[in-house]
Amino acid sequence: TETTSQDPMQARLVGLSFSLEPAAAWYIPVGHKYLGAPEQLTLETVLERLRPVLIDPTIEKIGQNIKYDWMVLRRHGADLAGVGFDTMVASYLINPGKRAHGLDQIALDHLGHKNIAYADVAGKGKNAVTFDQVILDKAIPYACEDADITLAAHDVFVPLLEENGVAELMKTVEMPLLPVLMEMELTGVCVDRERLHDLSKSFAGQLD
């Protein structure tokens, strides 16, 4: 998914990219709103057509940090079934000592490929814009590359998980854990603000 925020609880869906085979990908824009933006399919129309695929457990879904996409889609009225592989989780299991497991780093380390940087399409600092303001000429190659590289990383990681003896851990522990974590994040927790305030004062006194 391409969205307006890194926070899945606030992000608005701008577009969806897919890769079904190596070196090929598609981007469906639904929410680009810059001046002169072309007419796009409505989000409702796109999700209605995609829903049979998204909820089909026999069609495996592969993603990079797919919990984020799953939460965004759930909030927009489209659930996922058949979530089978997360390249970010696989990268961590293969090399848990490495600090970065983002798609750009995965592409460099395992595919010898330098991804289009987000800042190159959305700007940075005071000139940065949200993705709904990115022109389609820039958004399409960026979004398609994300999907294409994710599929390519999956194909590299599957044998590497076996070689490192963590394929079973990925399948039986890490992937089943994702929907549990997602439900926890979507539900949230109750916080006793007064108790936290009292603790804060207590800790401050102890520190003094």
mmCIF file of C-alpha atoms in Angstrom:
data_model
loop_
_atom_site.group_PDB
_atom_site.id
_atom_site.type_symbol
_atom_site.label_atom_id
_atom_site.label_comp_id
_atom_site.label_asym_id
_atom_site.label_seq_id
_atom_site.Cartn_x
_atom_site.Cartn_y
_atom_site.Cartn_z
ATOM 1 C CA THR A 1 0.000 0.000 0.000
ATOM 2 C CA GLU A 2 1.002 3.622 -0.568
ATOM 3 C CA THR A 3 -0.428 5.900 2.090
ATOM 4 C CA THR A 4 -0.281 9.334 3.696
ATOM 5 C CA SER A 5 1.358 8.292 6.974
ATOM 6 C CA GLN A 6 3.737 5.783 8.543
ATOM 7 C CA ASP A 7 1.164 5.335 11.320
ATOM 8 C CA PRO A 8 -1.207 2.589 10.129
ATOM 9 C CA MET A 9 -3.941 3.872 12.450
ATOM 10 C CA GLN A 10 -3.968 7.277 10.724
ATOM 11 C CA ALA A 11 -2.796 6.500 7.188
ATOM 12 C CA ARG A 12 -5.149 7.131 4.278
ATOM 13 C CA LEU A 13 -4.862 4.778 1.322
ATOM 14 C CA VAL A 14 -3.431 6.449 -1.797
ATOM 15 C CA GLY A 15 -2.737 3.423 -3.985
ATOM 16 C CA LEU A 16 -1.928 -0.276 -4.128
ATOM 17 C CA SER A 17 0.901 -2.009 -5.970
ATOM 18 C CA PHE A 18 1.165 -5.679 -6.879
ATOM 19 C CA SER A 19 3.703 -8.025 -8.401
ATOM 20 C CA LEU A 20 2.562 -11.404 -9.689
ATOM 21 C CA GLU A 21 5.741 -12.447 -11.489
ATOM 22 C CA PRO A 22 9.424 -11.447 -11.496
ATOM 23 C CA ALA A 23 10.329 -8.064 -12.998
ATOM 24 C CA ALA A 24 6.716 -6.971 -13.457
ATOM 25 C CA ALA A 25 4.409 -4.885 -11.269
ATOM 26 C CA TRP A 26 1.274 -2.746 -11.387
ATOM 27 C CA TYR A 27 0.114 0.301 -9.449
ATOM 28 C CA ILE A 28 -3.526 1.261 -8.903
ATOM 29 C CA PRO A 29 -3.827 4.903 -7.756
ATOM 30 C CA VAL A 30 -6.952 5.795 -5.790
ATOM 31 C CA GLY A 31 -6.106 8.925 -3.822
ATOM 32 C CA HIS A 32 -3.588 11.231 -5.545
ATOM 33 C CA LYS A 33 -4.923 14.755 -5.031
ATOM 34 C CA TYR A 34 -2.340 17.185 -6.407
ATOM 35 C CA LEU A 35 -3.321 19.988 -8.775
ATOM 36 C CA GLY A 36 -3.846 18.462 -12.211
ATOM 37 C CA ALA A 37 -3.999 14.884 -10.954
ATOM 38 C CA PRO A 38 -5.720 12.597 -13.487
ATOM 39 C CA GLU A 39 -9.054 10.978 -12.744
ATOM 40 C CA GLN A 40 -8.616 7.769 -10.755
ATOM 41 C CA LEU A 41 -10.766 4.816 -9.859
ATOM 42 C CA THR A 42 -12.501 5.241 -6.515
ATOM 43 C CA LEU A 43 -11.155 3.339 -3.542
ATOM 44 C CA GLU A 44 -14.528 1.665 -3.094
ATOM 45 C CA THR A 45 -14.521 0.408 -6.703
ATOM 46 C CA VAL A 46 -10.981 -0.943 -6.456
ATOM 47 C CA LEU A 47 -11.495 -2.685 -3.126
ATOM 48 C CA GLU A 48 -14.774 -4.190 -4.324
ATOM 49 C CA ARG A 49 -13.018 -5.753 -7.311
ATOM 50 C CA LEU A 50 -9.956 -6.843 -5.311
ATOM 51 C CA ARG A 51 -11.809 -8.137 -2.261
ATOM 52 C CA PRO A 52 -12.321 -11.714 -3.621
ATOM 53 C CA VAL A 53 -8.546 -11.999 -4.077
ATOM 54 C CA LEU A 54 -7.646 -10.283 -0.803
ATOM 55 C CA ILE A 55 -9.883 -12.532 1.317
ATOM 56 C CA ASP A 56 -9.050 -15.767 -0.517
ATOM 57 C CA PRO A 57 -6.880 -17.860 1.852
ATOM 58 C CA THR A 58 -5.670 -20.032 -1.047
ATOM 59 C CA ILE A 59 -3.930 -17.056 -2.697
ATOM 60 C CA GLU A 60 -0.744 -16.404 -0.735
ATOM 61 C CA LYS A 61 0.057 -12.775 0.082
ATOM 62 C CA ILE A 62 3.705 -11.724 0.383
ATOM 63 C CA GLY A 63 4.654 -8.354 1.826
ATOM 64 C CA GLN A 64 7.357 -6.219 3.368
ATOM 65 C CA ASN A 65 6.180 -5.354 6.885
ATOM 66 C CA ILE A 66 2.825 -6.698 5.749
ATOM 67 C CA LYS A 67 1.228 -6.058 9.144
ATOM 68 C CA TYR A 68 1.192 -2.369 8.239
ATOM 69 C CA ASP A 69 -0.605 -2.978 4.929
ATOM 70 C CA TRP A 70 -2.979 -5.408 6.628
ATOM 71 C CA MET A 71 -3.958 -2.805 9.243
ATOM 72 C CA VAL A 72 -4.442 -0.075 6.638
ATOM 73 C CA LEU A 73 -6.595 -2.332 4.463
ATOM 74 C CA ARG A 74 -8.630 -3.478 7.490
ATOM 75 C CA ARG A 75 -9.322 0.147 8.438
ATOM 76 C CA HIS A 76 -10.473 0.825 4.870
ATOM 77 C CA GLY A 77 -12.915 -2.074 4.904
ATOM 78 C CA ALA A 78 -10.873 -4.784 3.207
ATOM 79 C CA ASP A 79 -9.381 -7.630 5.221
ATOM 80 C CA LEU A 80 -6.604 -10.001 4.182
ATOM 81 C CA ALA A 81 -6.474 -13.782 4.271
ATOM 82 C CA GLY A 82 -3.684 -16.026 3.108
ATOM 83 C CA VAL A 83 -0.892 -13.841 4.492
ATOM 84 C CA GLY A 84 2.015 -16.220 4.092
ATOM 85 C CA PHE A 85 5.319 -14.359 4.065
ATOM 86 C CA ASP A 86 6.862 -11.156 5.368
ATOM 87 C CA THR A 87 10.249 -10.254 3.885
ATOM 88 C CA MET A 88 11.121 -7.966 6.804
ATOM 89 C CA VAL A 89 10.575 -10.799 9.297
ATOM 90 C CA ALA A 90 12.525 -13.206 7.076
ATOM 91 C CA SER A 91 15.423 -10.752 6.857
ATOM 92 C CA TYR A 92 15.541 -10.521 10.651
ATOM 93 C CA LEU A 93 15.488 -14.304 11.109
ATOM 94 C CA ILE A 94 18.297 -14.762 8.575
ATOM 95 C CA ASN A 95 20.461 -12.050 10.135
ATOM 96 C CA PRO A 96 19.157 -11.002 13.579
ATOM 97 C CA GLY A 97 22.343 -9.089 14.345
ATOM 98 C CA LYS A 98 21.740 -6.629 11.528
ATOM 99 C CA ARG A 99 20.029 -3.394 12.532
ATOM 100 C CA ALA A 100 18.293 -2.496 9.251
ATOM 101 C CA HIS A 101 15.678 -4.737 7.658
ATOM 102 C CA GLY A 102 13.921 -2.198 5.459
ATOM 103 C CA LEU A 103 13.269 -2.955 1.811
ATOM 104 C CA ASP A 104 16.002 -0.601 0.588
ATOM 105 C CA GLN A 105 18.596 -2.430 2.697
ATOM 106 C CA ILE A 106 17.266 -5.844 1.676
ATOM 107 C CA ALA A 107 17.522 -4.851 -1.995
ATOM 108 C CA LEU A 108 21.148 -3.763 -1.551
ATOM 109 C CA ASP A 109 22.225 -6.751 0.537
ATOM 110 C CA HIS A 110 20.478 -9.581 -1.281
ATOM 111 C CA LEU A 111 19.648 -8.347 -4.778
ATOM 112 C CA GLY A 112 22.474 -5.920 -5.513
ATOM 113 C CA HIS A 113 19.873 -3.300 -6.380
ATOM 114 C CA LYS A 114 19.500 0.312 -5.228
ATOM 115 C CA ASN A 115 15.838 1.208 -4.763
ATOM 116 C CA ILE A 116 14.312 4.566 -5.630
ATOM 117 C CA ALA A 117 14.504 6.517 -2.365
ATOM 118 C CA TYR A 118 11.252 7.755 -0.827
ATOM 119 C CA ALA A 119 12.786 11.229 -0.552
ATOM 120 C CA ASP A 120 13.374 11.234 -4.311
ATOM 121 C CA VAL A 121 9.634 11.039 -4.967
ATOM 122 C CA ALA A 122 8.165 12.813 -1.927
ATOM 123 C CA GLY A 123 10.944 15.264 -1.097
ATOM 124 C CA LYS A 124 12.509 15.798 2.307
ATOM 125 C CA GLY A 125 12.597 18.370 5.071
ATOM 126 C CA LYS A 126 10.339 21.374 4.569
ATOM 127 C CA ASN A 127 9.788 20.388 0.935
ATOM 128 C CA ALA A 128 8.426 16.928 1.781
ATOM 129 C CA VAL A 129 4.876 16.070 0.752
ATOM 130 C CA THR A 130 2.580 13.190 1.621
ATOM 131 C CA PHE A 131 2.193 10.488 -1.024
ATOM 132 C CA ASP A 132 -1.194 11.770 -2.174
ATOM 133 C CA GLN A 133 0.662 14.852 -3.464
ATOM 134 C CA VAL A 134 3.243 12.856 -5.441
ATOM 135 C CA ILE A 135 2.671 13.027 -9.198
ATOM 136 C CA LEU A 136 1.873 9.703 -10.844
ATOM 137 C CA ASP A 137 4.935 9.829 -13.110
ATOM 138 C CA LYS A 138 7.037 9.479 -9.949
ATOM 139 C CA ALA A 139 4.631 7.394 -7.873
ATOM 140 C CA ILE A 140 4.205 4.559 -10.386
ATOM 141 C CA PRO A 141 7.867 3.434 -10.701
ATOM 142 C CA TYR A 142 8.409 3.873 -6.945
ATOM 143 C CA ALA A 143 5.354 1.851 -5.932
ATOM 144 C CA CYS A 144 5.878 -0.819 -8.576
ATOM 145 C CA GLU A 145 9.497 -1.249 -7.532
ATOM 146 C CA ASP A 146 8.381 -1.847 -3.936
ATOM 147 C CA ALA A 147 6.145 -4.728 -5.026
ATOM 148 C CA ASP A 148 8.646 -6.160 -7.497
ATOM 149 C CA ILE A 149 11.564 -6.100 -5.030
ATOM 150 C CA THR A 150 9.405 -7.653 -2.301
ATOM 151 C CA LEU A 151 8.592 -10.613 -4.550
ATOM 152 C CA ALA A 152 12.244 -10.918 -5.599
ATOM 153 C CA ALA A 153 13.351 -10.848 -1.943
ATOM 154 C CA HIS A 154 10.838 -13.581 -1.105
ATOM 155 C CA ASP A 155 12.341 -15.824 -3.792
ATOM 156 C CA VAL A 156 15.831 -15.267 -2.346
ATOM 157 C CA PHE A 157 14.782 -15.651 1.295
ATOM 158 C CA VAL A 158 12.854 -18.938 1.027
ATOM 159 C CA PRO A 159 15.999 -21.075 0.455
ATOM 160 C CA LEU A 160 18.030 -18.912 2.867
ATOM 161 C CA LEU A 161 15.542 -19.602 5.675
ATOM 162 C CA GLU A 162 16.018 -23.336 5.053
ATOM 163 C CA GLU A 163 19.810 -23.009 4.970
ATOM 164 C CA ASN A 164 19.788 -21.122 8.278
ATOM 165 C CA GLY A 165 17.440 -23.601 9.938
ATOM 166 C CA VAL A 166 14.737 -21.029 10.671
ATOM 167 C CA ALA A 167 12.121 -21.877 8.025
ATOM 168 C CA GLU A 168 9.982 -23.737 10.567
ATOM 169 C CA LEU A 169 10.261 -20.842 13.036
ATOM 170 C CA MET A 170 9.088 -18.482 10.317
ATOM 171 C CA LYS A 171 6.142 -20.698 9.415
ATOM 172 C CA THR A 172 4.924 -21.806 12.839
ATOM 173 C CA VAL A 173 5.796 -18.866 15.116
ATOM 174 C CA GLU A 174 6.560 -15.592 13.353
ATOM 175 C CA MET A 175 3.852 -15.559 10.671
ATOM 176 C CA PRO A 176 1.021 -16.747 12.983
ATOM 177 C CA LEU A 177 2.098 -14.023 15.429
ATOM 178 C CA LEU A 178 1.487 -11.191 12.939
ATOM 179 C CA PRO A 179 -2.344 -11.203 13.092
ATOM 180 C CA VAL A 180 -2.158 -11.408 16.900
ATOM 181 C CA LEU A 181 0.051 -8.308 17.050
ATOM 182 C CA MET A 182 -2.191 -6.580 14.535
ATOM 183 C CA GLU A 183 -5.310 -7.213 16.618
ATOM 184 C CA MET A 184 -3.497 -5.895 19.691
ATOM 185 C CA GLU A 185 -2.510 -2.693 17.869
ATOM 186 C CA LEU A 186 -5.974 -2.187 16.400
ATOM 187 C CA THR A 187 -7.613 -2.744 19.785
ATOM 188 C CA GLY A 188 -5.160 -0.681 21.804
ATOM 189 C CA VAL A 189 -4.774 -0.683 25.583
ATOM 190 C CA CYS A 190 -6.403 1.181 28.451
ATOM 191 C CA VAL A 191 -4.074 3.559 30.250
ATOM 192 C CA ASP A 192 -4.577 4.903 33.774
ATOM 193 C CA ARG A 193 -3.278 8.428 33.202
ATOM 194 C CA GLU A 194 -3.459 9.428 36.878
ATOM 195 C CA ARG A 195 -1.437 6.381 37.919
ATOM 196 C CA LEU A 196 1.163 7.159 35.245
ATOM 197 C CA HIS A 197 1.342 10.749 36.471
ATOM 198 C CA ASP A 198 1.899 9.541 40.059
ATOM 199 C CA LEU A 199 4.622 7.146 38.872
ATOM 200 C CA SER A 200 6.286 9.961 36.959
ATOM 201 C CA LYS A 201 6.440 12.125 40.085
ATOM 202 C CA SER A 202 7.732 9.170 42.131
ATOM 203 C CA PHE A 203 10.487 8.386 39.613
ATOM 204 C CA ALA A 204 11.457 12.059 39.411
ATOM 205 C CA GLY A 205 11.825 12.148 43.201
ATOM 206 C CA GLN A 206 13.923 9.002 43.219
ATOM 207 C CA LEU A 207 16.163 10.364 40.453
ATOM 208 C CA ASP A 208 16.679 13.589 42.423
#
